[in-house]
XYZ file of C-alpha atoms in Angstrom:
741
model
C -38.095 -18.903 -12.386
C -35.018 -17.490 -10.106
C -32.324 -19.610 -12.676
C -34.013 -17.539 -15.633
C -33.958 -14.283 -13.694
C -30.123 -14.974 -12.777
C -29.409 -15.603 -16.630
C -30.940 -12.674 -18.049
C -29.203 -9.280 -18.847
C -31.632 -6.606 -17.492
C -32.339 -2.621 -17.087
C -33.216 -1.762 -13.713
C -34.339 1.609 -12.462
C -35.143 2.744 -8.988
C -34.401 5.154 -5.895
C -31.344 5.069 -3.694
C -32.592 4.284 -0.193
C -29.365 3.600 1.664
C -25.622 3.870 0.789
C -24.012 0.389 2.289
C -20.565 1.070 0.895
C -18.818 3.617 -1.267
C -15.060 3.931 -2.050
C -14.441 7.445 -3.456
C -11.112 6.255 -5.108
C -12.423 3.233 -6.905
C -16.106 3.943 -7.349
C -17.126 0.725 -5.587
C -20.844 1.106 -4.522
C -23.150 -1.156 -2.475
C -26.687 0.492 -2.452
C -30.105 -0.480 -1.181
C -32.582 0.525 -3.991
C -36.164 0.898 -4.072
C -36.928 -0.703 -7.631
C -39.406 1.256 -9.382
C -41.795 -1.663 -10.716
C -41.750 -2.738 -6.815
C -42.551 -0.186 -4.552
C -42.501 -2.464 -1.361
C -39.072 -4.258 -1.247
C -35.382 -3.116 -1.241
C -32.949 -4.670 -3.745
C -29.033 -4.898 -3.178
C -27.177 -3.360 -6.019
C -23.406 -3.711 -6.570
C -21.719 -1.383 -8.950
C -19.394 1.462 -9.605
C -20.326 5.293 -9.798
C -19.148 8.737 -8.316
C -21.040 10.609 -5.520
C -24.190 8.527 -5.012
C -26.857 10.045 -2.898
C -29.667 8.909 -0.916
C -33.011 9.947 -2.840
C -31.574 10.133 -6.436
C -33.024 7.938 -9.046
C -30.648 5.368 -10.738
C -30.747 3.565 -14.026
C -28.528 0.332 -14.169
C -27.854 -2.436 -16.766
C -26.524 -5.997 -15.568
C -27.762 -9.102 -14.160
C -29.093 -10.690 -10.815
C -26.798 -13.064 -9.021
C -27.039 -14.887 -5.504
C -24.088 -14.166 -3.373
C -23.181 -17.113 -0.990
C -23.314 -15.018 2.233
C -25.427 -11.891 1.213
C -28.133 -13.590 -0.990
C -29.738 -11.976 -4.271
C -27.933 -9.106 -5.700
C -28.082 -6.980 -8.768
C -24.588 -6.909 -10.422
C -24.494 -3.458 -12.372
C -22.284 -3.380 -15.557
C -23.244 0.188 -15.963
C -24.672 2.369 -13.300
C -25.963 5.944 -13.793
C -27.146 8.285 -11.062
C -29.798 10.332 -12.551
C -29.785 14.319 -11.858
C -33.450 14.426 -11.560
C -35.457 13.866 -8.134
C -38.804 12.716 -7.384
C -40.636 14.508 -4.555
C -40.051 11.653 -2.197
C -36.507 11.188 -3.448
C -35.786 14.739 -3.086
C -37.073 14.541 0.595
C -34.934 11.541 1.326
C -31.783 13.487 -0.442
C -32.326 16.285 1.896
C -32.937 14.271 5.153
C -30.096 12.130 4.544
C -27.494 14.503 6.115
C -25.755 15.628 2.971
C -26.729 19.338 3.529
C -25.415 20.554 6.910
C -28.604 21.905 9.389
C -30.909 20.019 7.259
C -32.662 16.929 8.973
C -35.891 14.960 8.141
C -38.055 17.839 9.764
C -36.980 20.577 7.480
C -36.663 18.391 4.672
C -40.422 17.244 4.932
C -41.170 21.060 5.103
C -39.208 22.023 2.032
C -40.840 19.372 -0.087
C -44.429 19.967 1.117
C -43.974 23.708 0.327
C -42.276 23.638 -3.114
C -42.595 19.995 -4.309
C -40.487 19.175 -7.189
C -40.051 22.683 -8.200
C -37.683 22.930 -5.168
C -34.451 22.689 -7.290
C -35.789 25.627 -9.553
C -36.319 27.615 -6.368
C -32.899 27.258 -5.200
C -31.621 28.168 -8.576
C -33.572 31.021 -9.204
C -35.230 32.402 -6.099
C -33.451 31.133 -3.216
C -34.487 33.633 -0.841
C -37.981 31.929 -1.041
C -36.669 29.171 1.113
C -37.016 31.455 4.106
C -40.728 31.183 3.854
C -40.355 27.728 5.459
C -40.401 28.085 9.051
C -37.085 27.592 10.882
C -34.918 28.094 7.601
C -32.960 31.790 7.982
C -30.059 33.152 5.824
C -27.470 30.769 7.297
C -29.524 27.441 6.400
C -30.497 29.029 3.050
C -26.803 29.755 2.221
C -25.836 26.237 3.388
C -28.674 24.673 0.974
C -27.524 26.736 -2.098
C -23.920 25.895 -1.639
C -24.584 22.250 -1.232
C -26.949 22.392 -4.152
C -24.248 24.030 -6.467
C -21.679 21.440 -5.311
C -24.132 18.898 -6.472
C -24.539 20.582 -9.872
C -21.077 20.653 -10.144
C -20.674 16.989 -9.514
C -23.456 15.929 -11.867
C -21.934 18.444 -14.545
C -18.625 16.422 -14.387
C -20.600 13.165 -14.497
C -22.255 13.973 -17.397
C -19.126 15.010 -19.133
C -17.528 11.883 -18.194
C -20.253 9.784 -19.495
C -20.123 11.853 -22.660
C -16.394 10.541 -23.329
C -17.476 7.162 -22.690
C -15.905 6.926 -19.351
C -18.218 5.551 -16.435
C -18.067 3.607 -13.199
C -14.911 3.039 -11.285
C -12.918 5.172 -13.694
C -14.925 8.154 -13.452
C -14.725 7.831 -9.833
C -11.019 7.703 -9.835
C -10.889 10.607 -12.081
C -13.339 12.591 -10.115
C -11.298 11.554 -6.641
C -8.360 13.233 -8.354
C -9.488 16.305 -9.901
C -13.010 17.008 -8.579
C -14.979 19.988 -10.187
C -12.074 20.821 -12.000
C -12.189 17.377 -14.061
C -13.455 18.658 -17.535
C -10.687 21.215 -17.792
C -7.878 19.364 -16.549
C -8.878 16.540 -19.404
C -9.428 18.887 -22.130
C -6.028 20.631 -21.522
C -3.832 17.372 -21.333
C -5.854 13.983 -21.513
C -2.632 12.239 -21.057
C -2.259 13.324 -17.628
C -4.797 10.827 -16.661
C -2.409 7.914 -17.475
C 0.223 9.567 -15.215
C -1.898 10.503 -12.552
C -4.940 8.513 -12.128
C -4.544 4.830 -11.238
C -6.298 2.184 -13.475
C -6.723 4.597 -16.532
C -3.797 3.664 -18.379
C -2.420 5.279 -21.522
C -4.605 3.541 -23.976
C -7.691 5.220 -22.649
C -5.910 8.512 -22.146
C -4.723 8.185 -25.917
C -8.147 7.493 -27.236
C -9.479 10.808 -25.571
C -6.692 12.588 -26.863
C -7.342 11.297 -30.598
C -10.990 12.487 -30.149
C -9.636 15.976 -29.116
C -7.722 15.991 -32.386
C -4.178 15.404 -31.140
C -2.286 13.700 -34.059
C -0.994 10.201 -33.461
C 2.749 11.238 -34.455
C 2.800 14.273 -32.306
C 5.674 14.852 -29.792
C 2.960 15.332 -27.045
C 1.447 11.697 -27.641
C 4.969 10.134 -27.784
C 6.365 11.877 -24.829
C 3.231 11.076 -23.074
C 3.920 7.204 -23.732
C 7.288 7.230 -22.645
C 6.670 9.170 -19.417
C 3.676 6.710 -18.826
C 6.032 3.746 -19.172
C 8.730 5.060 -16.856
C 6.129 6.150 -14.162
C 4.739 2.499 -14.712
C 8.271 1.069 -14.205
C 8.646 2.891 -11.296
C 5.549 2.482 -9.386
C 4.611 -0.888 -10.320
C 7.937 -2.721 -10.894
C 10.380 -0.655 -8.713
C 12.893 0.371 -11.445
C 14.191 3.790 -11.113
C 15.113 3.862 -14.947
C 14.573 1.796 -18.237
C 17.242 0.947 -20.511
C 17.212 3.206 -23.868
C 16.432 0.331 -26.008
C 13.706 -1.263 -24.015
C 11.923 2.168 -23.681
C 11.809 2.594 -27.413
C 10.608 -0.917 -27.763
C 7.860 -0.666 -25.305
C 6.934 2.744 -26.778
C 6.607 1.482 -30.032
C 4.417 -1.328 -29.038
C 2.096 1.199 -27.133
C 1.941 3.900 -29.722
C 2.178 1.701 -33.020
C 4.935 4.114 -34.249
C 8.611 3.109 -35.324
C 11.370 3.092 -33.086
C 13.278 5.361 -35.094
C 10.270 8.232 -34.974
C 10.140 7.740 -31.129
C 14.007 8.059 -30.880
C 14.013 11.459 -32.506
C 11.499 12.344 -29.922
C 13.329 10.730 -26.982
C 16.527 12.720 -27.962
C 14.485 15.976 -27.791
C 13.094 15.050 -24.427
C 16.449 14.606 -23.203
C 17.808 17.669 -24.649
C 15.124 19.716 -23.091
C 15.745 17.848 -19.908
C 12.058 16.771 -20.059
C 13.413 13.242 -19.435
C 17.288 12.241 -18.527
C 19.680 9.745 -19.759
C 22.893 8.184 -18.343
C 25.504 5.839 -19.822
C 26.437 3.018 -17.398
C 28.440 -0.123 -18.027
C 24.894 -1.746 -18.336
C 23.913 0.450 -21.103
C 22.101 3.706 -21.439
C 19.473 4.458 -18.914
C 16.449 6.794 -19.446
C 15.102 8.480 -16.133
C 12.055 10.738 -15.065
C 13.890 13.748 -13.902
C 13.000 13.491 -10.072
C 14.260 9.956 -9.845
C 17.506 10.922 -11.770
C 18.172 13.712 -9.062
C 17.261 11.482 -6.260
C 19.729 8.663 -7.373
C 22.764 10.816 -8.366
C 22.312 12.899 -4.996
C 22.244 9.407 -2.943
C 25.313 8.585 -4.636
C 26.943 11.698 -4.015
C 26.101 11.987 -0.515
C 27.317 8.289 0.063
C 30.592 8.985 -2.077
C 31.390 11.770 0.419
C 30.917 9.205 3.430
C 33.022 6.611 1.846
C 35.860 8.921 1.135
C 35.715 9.989 4.640
C 35.016 6.697 6.010
C 36.281 6.635 9.479
C 34.444 8.386 12.501
C 35.766 11.826 13.873
C 35.500 10.293 17.332
C 37.689 7.324 17.697
C 36.811 4.671 19.888
C 39.021 2.424 21.877
C 37.543 -0.983 20.223
C 39.005 -3.543 22.543
C 38.349 -1.609 25.759
C 34.649 -0.628 24.512
C 33.819 -4.183 23.689
C 35.079 -5.829 26.784
C 33.400 -3.277 28.802
C 30.133 -4.272 27.253
C 30.789 -7.841 27.307
C 31.121 -7.523 31.318
C 27.939 -5.511 31.527
C 25.916 -7.598 29.304
C 27.430 -10.949 30.538
C 27.113 -11.962 26.584
C 29.779 -13.513 24.415
C 30.159 -12.832 20.630
C 31.192 -14.964 17.833
C 34.137 -13.997 15.877
C 32.104 -12.863 12.963
C 30.054 -10.923 15.234
C 32.825 -9.451 16.941
C 34.612 -8.595 13.448
C 31.236 -6.754 12.362
C 30.983 -4.844 15.414
C 34.489 -3.424 15.024
C 33.746 -2.557 11.539
C 30.279 -0.700 12.692
C 32.089 1.285 15.586
C 34.642 2.604 13.156
C 33.125 3.246 9.964
C 30.698 6.178 9.071
C 28.728 4.040 6.690
C 28.342 0.341 7.068
C 25.790 -2.668 5.979
C 25.093 -5.096 8.653
C 23.464 -8.013 6.772
C 22.545 -11.451 7.684
C 19.748 -13.897 7.669
C 17.625 -15.426 10.650
C 19.487 -16.716 13.743
C 22.894 -15.090 12.858
C 22.426 -12.552 15.774
C 21.910 -9.268 14.135
C 19.644 -8.096 17.032
C 22.305 -8.860 19.678
C 24.879 -6.878 17.540
C 22.366 -3.902 17.227
C 21.719 -3.949 20.927
C 25.591 -3.973 21.449
C 26.234 -1.256 19.288
C 23.464 0.869 20.969
C 24.988 0.220 24.120
C 28.538 1.055 23.188
C 27.589 4.148 21.297
C 25.692 5.569 24.450
C 28.395 4.616 26.857
C 30.653 6.622 24.750
C 28.233 9.669 25.134
C 26.991 9.783 21.598
C 23.681 10.573 20.569
C 21.866 7.620 18.818
C 18.525 7.319 16.712
C 16.910 4.041 15.595
C 14.385 3.975 13.008
C 12.720 1.487 10.334
C 10.439 1.790 7.234
C 7.182 0.731 8.978
C 5.548 1.129 12.258
C 5.639 -2.537 13.165
C 9.336 -2.873 12.210
C 10.173 0.022 14.434
C 8.237 -1.491 17.304
C 10.031 -4.789 16.965
C 13.299 -3.087 16.991
C 12.443 -1.092 20.230
C 11.344 -4.446 21.875
C 14.369 -6.423 20.934
C 16.849 -3.890 21.908
C 15.143 -1.852 24.806
C 15.871 1.493 22.792
C 13.433 3.907 21.416
C 12.597 3.486 17.872
C 10.419 5.443 15.174
C 9.350 4.756 11.439
C 11.405 6.902 9.015
C 8.455 9.245 8.200
C 8.040 10.069 11.766
C 11.475 10.558 12.569
C 11.955 13.077 9.662
C 8.517 14.400 9.778
C 7.840 14.115 6.065
C 4.899 12.799 3.941
C 5.064 10.328 1.130
C 4.214 11.720 -2.354
C 6.374 14.760 -2.077
C 9.090 13.633 -4.369
C 10.697 17.019 -4.819
C 10.163 17.980 -1.248
C 12.906 20.871 -0.353
C 15.517 19.695 2.437
C 14.477 22.477 4.831
C 10.961 20.925 5.001
C 12.569 17.804 6.533
C 13.511 17.626 10.256
C 17.086 17.580 10.590
C 18.811 14.966 12.545
C 21.226 15.987 15.177
C 21.928 12.556 16.305
C 25.880 11.038 15.976
C 24.652 7.702 14.977
C 21.553 6.610 13.098
C 20.595 2.805 12.790
C 17.915 2.045 10.214
C 16.767 -1.630 10.471
C 14.958 -3.659 7.890
C 17.086 -1.815 5.209
C 15.670 -4.059 2.496
C 12.505 -2.229 2.374
C 14.278 0.969 1.863
C 13.216 2.390 -1.581
C 15.060 5.378 -3.394
C 12.976 8.445 -2.106
C 13.103 7.259 1.543
C 16.823 6.798 1.441
C 17.227 9.938 -0.296
C 15.217 11.802 2.549
C 17.285 10.091 5.165
C 20.564 11.127 3.665
C 19.255 14.893 3.354
C 18.295 14.984 6.941
C 21.668 13.172 8.358
C 24.746 15.320 9.221
C 27.751 14.078 6.972
C 29.626 13.619 10.238
C 27.242 11.206 11.667
C 27.411 7.546 11.308
C 24.976 5.591 9.290
C 24.384 1.645 9.949
C 22.017 -0.050 7.707
C 20.621 -3.413 9.011
C 19.013 -5.836 6.841
C 18.614 -9.230 5.071
C 19.335 -8.675 1.331
C 17.278 -12.135 0.421
C 13.932 -10.519 1.801
C 11.593 -9.037 -0.714
C 12.798 -5.579 -2.138
C 11.011 -2.328 -1.461
C 7.562 -1.764 -2.872
C 8.566 1.653 -4.183
C 11.559 2.554 -6.802
C 14.863 1.425 -6.302
C 16.654 -1.392 -4.459
C 18.881 0.700 -1.979
C 20.378 -2.219 0.110
C 20.958 -4.560 -3.048
C 22.484 -1.993 -4.966
C 24.611 -0.545 -2.271
C 26.039 -4.055 -1.425
C 26.601 -4.883 -5.431
C 28.644 -1.567 -5.574
C 31.662 -3.310 -4.141
C 32.772 -0.012 -2.410
C 30.529 0.010 0.749
C 31.918 -1.761 4.199
C 29.678 -4.913 4.686
C 29.717 -6.530 8.048
C 27.999 -9.829 6.968
C 26.774 -12.352 9.559
C 26.459 -16.149 8.173
C 27.035 -18.174 11.311
C 23.743 -19.559 12.654
C 23.978 -19.134 16.644
C 23.972 -22.429 18.878
C 20.662 -21.151 20.413
C 19.044 -20.896 16.865
C 20.542 -24.132 15.468
C 17.529 -26.101 16.968
C 14.910 -23.977 15.457
C 13.238 -25.788 12.411
C 12.278 -22.251 11.400
C 15.780 -21.196 11.041
C 16.624 -24.496 9.400
C 13.870 -24.369 6.792
C 14.581 -20.796 6.064
C 18.412 -21.333 5.197
C 17.374 -24.307 3.306
C 15.123 -22.309 0.992
C 17.771 -19.697 0.726
C 20.124 -22.155 -0.576
C 17.662 -23.596 -3.026
C 16.843 -26.690 -1.079
C 13.511 -28.017 0.060
C 12.828 -27.620 3.848
C 13.087 -30.617 5.999
C 9.615 -30.875 7.246
C 7.079 -32.986 9.101
C 3.352 -32.929 9.202
C 3.139 -34.807 12.283
C 2.316 -32.793 15.566
C 5.596 -33.292 17.489
C 5.855 -30.856 20.223
C 9.487 -30.316 19.574
C 9.156 -28.931 16.282
C 8.303 -25.276 15.224
C 7.850 -25.788 11.505
C 5.405 -27.890 9.622
C 4.351 -28.421 6.018
C 0.905 -30.010 5.454
C 0.524 -31.249 1.875
C -2.851 -30.715 0.327
C -3.824 -30.419 -3.320
C -7.354 -29.091 -3.929
C -7.344 -25.216 -3.244
C -10.693 -25.256 -1.518
C -9.668 -28.071 0.912
C -6.353 -25.998 1.808
C -8.827 -22.924 2.241
C -10.896 -25.014 4.762
C -7.660 -26.208 6.306
C -6.455 -22.725 7.076
C -9.672 -22.075 8.882
C -9.417 -25.027 10.848
C -6.145 -24.625 11.816
C -6.266 -21.173 13.007
C -9.628 -21.533 14.739
C -9.130 -24.906 16.491
C -5.886 -27.257 15.921
C -3.118 -24.623 16.529
C -4.595 -22.904 19.656
C -5.531 -26.245 21.128
C -1.996 -27.986 20.338
C 0.246 -25.024 21.088
C -2.101 -22.640 23.116
C -1.921 -19.447 20.665
C -4.704 -17.184 20.633
C -6.424 -17.690 17.316
C -6.926 -13.711 16.565
C -4.071 -12.007 18.271
C -1.184 -14.887 17.950
C -1.930 -16.232 14.534
C -1.228 -14.406 11.398
C -2.354 -16.020 7.850
C 0.086 -14.731 5.140
C -1.025 -15.279 1.373
C 0.788 -14.193 -1.931
C -2.281 -12.666 -3.470
C -5.250 -10.516 -2.901
C -7.961 -12.706 -5.072
C -8.976 -16.192 -5.453
C -10.148 -19.053 -2.965
C -6.627 -18.615 -1.330
C -6.518 -14.838 -1.675
C -6.620 -12.630 1.693
C -10.065 -11.274 0.945
C -11.669 -14.551 0.829
C -9.567 -15.926 3.802
C -10.476 -12.941 5.613
C -14.214 -13.216 5.221
C -14.075 -16.832 6.141
C -11.917 -16.247 9.323
C -13.992 -13.305 10.418
C -17.111 -15.568 10.191
C -15.612 -18.359 11.867
C -13.609 -16.362 14.900
C -16.010 -13.269 15.296
C -18.936 -13.693 13.275
C -21.375 -13.297 16.086
C -19.921 -10.322 17.721
C -22.324 -7.224 17.835
C -22.921 -4.399 17.038
C -21.562 -4.182 13.435
C -20.695 -1.130 10.970
C -20.786 -2.279 7.223
C -18.675 0.034 4.762
C -16.537 -0.376 1.886
C -17.311 -4.254 1.366
C -16.162 -5.048 5.006
C -18.258 -5.867 8.111
C -16.566 -4.563 11.217
C -17.151 -5.755 14.651
C -15.698 -5.616 18.065
C -12.909 -7.909 18.397
C -12.005 -7.843 14.523
C -8.364 -7.884 13.801
C -7.953 -4.893 11.404
C -5.104 -3.465 9.104
C -4.220 0.282 8.550
C -3.898 0.394 4.657
C -2.673 4.025 4.348
C -0.573 6.525 6.202
C -2.899 8.927 8.387
C -0.724 11.531 10.124
C -3.345 13.330 11.826
C -4.263 9.953 13.613
C -0.672 8.959 13.765
C -1.383 5.485 12.327
C 0.665 4.038 9.315
C 0.288 1.706 6.474
C 0.891 -1.891 7.696
C -0.031 -0.948 11.454
C -2.540 -3.811 12.889
C -4.938 -3.296 15.661
C -8.275 -4.643 17.126
C -11.450 -3.157 17.046
C -12.679 -2.388 20.576
C -15.793 -0.391 20.397
C -18.426 -0.092 17.490
C -21.241 2.481 17.730
C -23.356 1.836 14.547
C -25.955 4.837 15.518
C -22.998 7.347 15.488
C -21.175 5.808 12.806
C -17.970 5.381 14.485
C -15.758 2.677 15.695
C -12.515 2.822 18.135
C -9.319 0.651 17.318
C -6.588 -0.317 19.720
C -3.154 -0.149 18.219
C -0.873 -1.427 20.833
C -1.495 0.851 23.696
C -3.326 3.541 21.815
C -7.106 3.996 21.062
C -7.778 5.545 17.631
C -11.294 6.858 16.519
C -12.841 6.419 13.001
C -15.848 7.779 11.552
C -17.961 5.984 8.775
C -16.282 8.032 6.100
C -12.799 6.886 7.033
C -13.336 3.167 7.225
C -11.756 3.016 3.624
C -8.380 2.995 5.564
C -9.102 -0.199 7.291
C -9.318 -3.652 6.214
C -9.606 -7.118 7.931
C -6.396 -8.553 9.002
C -6.852 -12.120 10.006
C -4.958 -12.789 6.701
C -2.459 -10.100 4.887
C -0.414 -10.206 2.031
C 3.318 -11.489 2.339
C 4.272 -8.015 1.052
C 2.596 -6.137 3.924
C 3.920 -8.497 6.349
C 7.552 -6.964 5.750
C 9.231 -5.800 8.938
C 6.743 -7.583 11.094
C 6.975 -10.815 13.441
C 4.503 -13.028 14.686
C 4.006 -15.817 17.282
C 2.562 -17.935 14.644
C 2.382 -17.747 10.854
C 0.252 -20.003 8.404
C 1.183 -19.831 4.777
C -1.348 -21.318 2.133
C 0.602 -22.150 -1.356
C -1.214 -23.364 -4.489
C -0.194 -23.228 -8.170
C -2.885 -20.846 -8.567
C -0.543 -18.401 -7.263
C 2.034 -19.448 -9.911
C 3.082 -15.871 -10.973
C 3.964 -14.853 -7.183
C 5.788 -18.183 -6.015
C 9.315 -17.170 -5.649
C 12.076 -17.861 -3.307
C 12.241 -14.551 -1.746
C 8.554 -14.142 -1.311
C 8.431 -17.749 0.578
C 11.527 -16.899 2.634
C 10.049 -13.358 3.809
C 7.049 -15.054 4.743
C 8.539 -17.707 6.604
C 11.259 -15.592 8.675
C 8.040 -13.519 9.892
C 7.206 -16.470 12.375
C 8.819 -16.118 15.826
C 7.705 -19.418 17.266
C 5.794 -21.596 14.914
C 5.247 -21.571 11.207
C 2.988 -23.896 9.326
C 3.021 -23.955 5.374
C 0.073 -25.879 3.906
C -0.463 -26.783 0.013
C 0.638 -28.267 -2.839
C 4.185 -29.837 -2.967
C 4.746 -28.757 -6.423
C 3.805 -25.070 -5.380
C 6.284 -25.401 -2.558
C 8.820 -26.748 -4.927
C 8.138 -23.861 -7.550
C 8.539 -21.374 -4.908
C 12.054 -22.660 -3.435
C 13.553 -23.463 -7.216
C 12.077 -20.362 -8.735
C 14.885 -17.612 -7.915
C 15.429 -15.818 -11.218
C 17.053 -12.311 -10.150
C 14.419 -9.932 -9.587
C 15.956 -7.284 -11.757
C 15.429 -3.534 -10.913
C 16.836 -1.254 -13.522
C 19.149 1.432 -11.507
C 22.389 3.254 -11.991
C 23.106 3.755 -8.230
C 25.791 0.933 -7.784
C 27.717 2.256 -10.764
C 27.361 5.814 -9.614
C 28.634 4.763 -6.123
C 31.608 2.996 -7.844
C 32.264 5.903 -9.829
C 32.263 8.266 -6.804
C 35.396 6.273 -5.403
C 37.270 6.325 -8.412
C 37.215 10.077 -8.873
C 36.429 12.378 -6.062
C 34.321 14.882 -8.297
C 32.442 12.330 -10.206
C 29.510 11.750 -8.046
C 27.216 13.665 -10.517
C 29.096 12.934 -13.515
C 26.370 10.611 -15.008
C 23.536 13.051 -14.418
C 21.685 14.277 -17.480
C 24.302 12.855 -19.964
């Protein structure tokens, strides 16, 4: 009987009794629903919608399925929240806390007094609400305002449904535009493609065609090109696209000829809606704000490079010898040359892989600059990278955002809103993570007379955002580079360092699967993805702690390439949580996660009010389900979250390799399989391995390891920065010569 039920596609109606999870940006919803045909039992319903409310009636189409952990659930392919209320549903809605100052007692009194006529009373005769004991003018006004907001939400929902938009897409649109949704879409349906994640040009184009916008209109062609440029920047890290590539992709997207599109593109450039520049690599097309940033960065770096040497000369030999005596440390010849460059140039890049002494060199620079009476600031793109820099050097370090007091997403931010830096020297660590907007802000804030030192490993993954600052500046050929290549004696015994350098040179790392106490790197071959996943759990929970003494939660970090699948971080997190912390109580369930005391969690977006940032990892200390609150310890600091803010957190027993950039962990475990084929790349594996401080374990398929090591096709990012930098050195006034050509 159950098998027949699980296979059939059904219509389900009922009333929302409890909202287990709701994510306003995606519409992901988990509801406890009282089914109309079964008055006694509650069913779990999983779907997507906007603004579900306790007490509302729902209508859903989908099928039943049995979740391996959560049991029988109804998966709704389509979910509608109906505006009508039954008297019981109305009472549940009013008592749910959605309306301030109305709890269960007043909800019951209102429904007993007016029944299902209550909505009409609120609309036409709101003064009558005061006939109910305990409701005065203030509570009446709160009820009326909340009801009007609810009506606006429902009108928007009906408008989106009328356009054929439902579920998660409707939720994302409503999260962006709110009650103004209908007007914004009617004014310009193409802005959905540019501004709302997951909508895309095809859906926006379909709406535009329904609104009568011709297929060969300039508005449509311009929207397609802007969309492709935006996608190139936000998804692939390009700051521009080649002229021919943009026309080719636009033709595929719009089904129009490249000749027709080129005429429109030329008009867009003429009107400065888009900008274009001619470079040795060909003609590139930009979104104007990215063009301004790129040309601005090139101009500012060009001025630094033309006046390379510091205003305040340092007696090099004397300063370096004094530091050696104080620190009782010696430097290799390459370190000493790099130190001399960094102490004399206004802009220099300090590059090198693991074990070559970058941290020692940075500490030497900081101590020498400080001994010279110079003001120094240290920063990094992420909180964990800044913390690691501070621990390694003994000097204070901040995130770039905190140092400059800027917020992401403000691409055209005026320079007077950025905190000006009064330092004489700025050191930026983990520079491979610098994208163009972030570097643009750094240069805006930094005085031209100050020294700028970028420290990074160019072989790691590039920045998530548009641009590849470290790579482009290195490839320009005009920037002073202090490169460290010699592995230090104290690092030569590390198998992690040996493996990293082997991978870097395209060789399979020497490995052992035997538990030798002298090794710090292992590869354990396994073929079946399910077996690999089970071994990850066993290694983290038992074998590594028993053999090496690491704490399974605090010291061991699983790094995986992907989010989804058997070896994706979501599935691994659920299994690791169940094994390591599954019995901890109490618990809050929100947004598809169960949060318990002792859980390791990841902050997944910047929260300036709480001063926690994307990539910060903490531990849940206290959970109070009745109050809908929990507290997370981030290092020494305790941060409070209420239930509505828990979409900022995810479990962190396993995280993506991209999220691990800038961090180090005592032990990392890296599962690899061919199901991750698209992401298996040398830079990804190298980045993951170099996150390990004391122990690294790779486990999985040998062919997946080989694929990652040998796959080193250049991760091309279209950009004109290196050409602009080179041109700035040839002619003193050409820093902006490519802008807008």
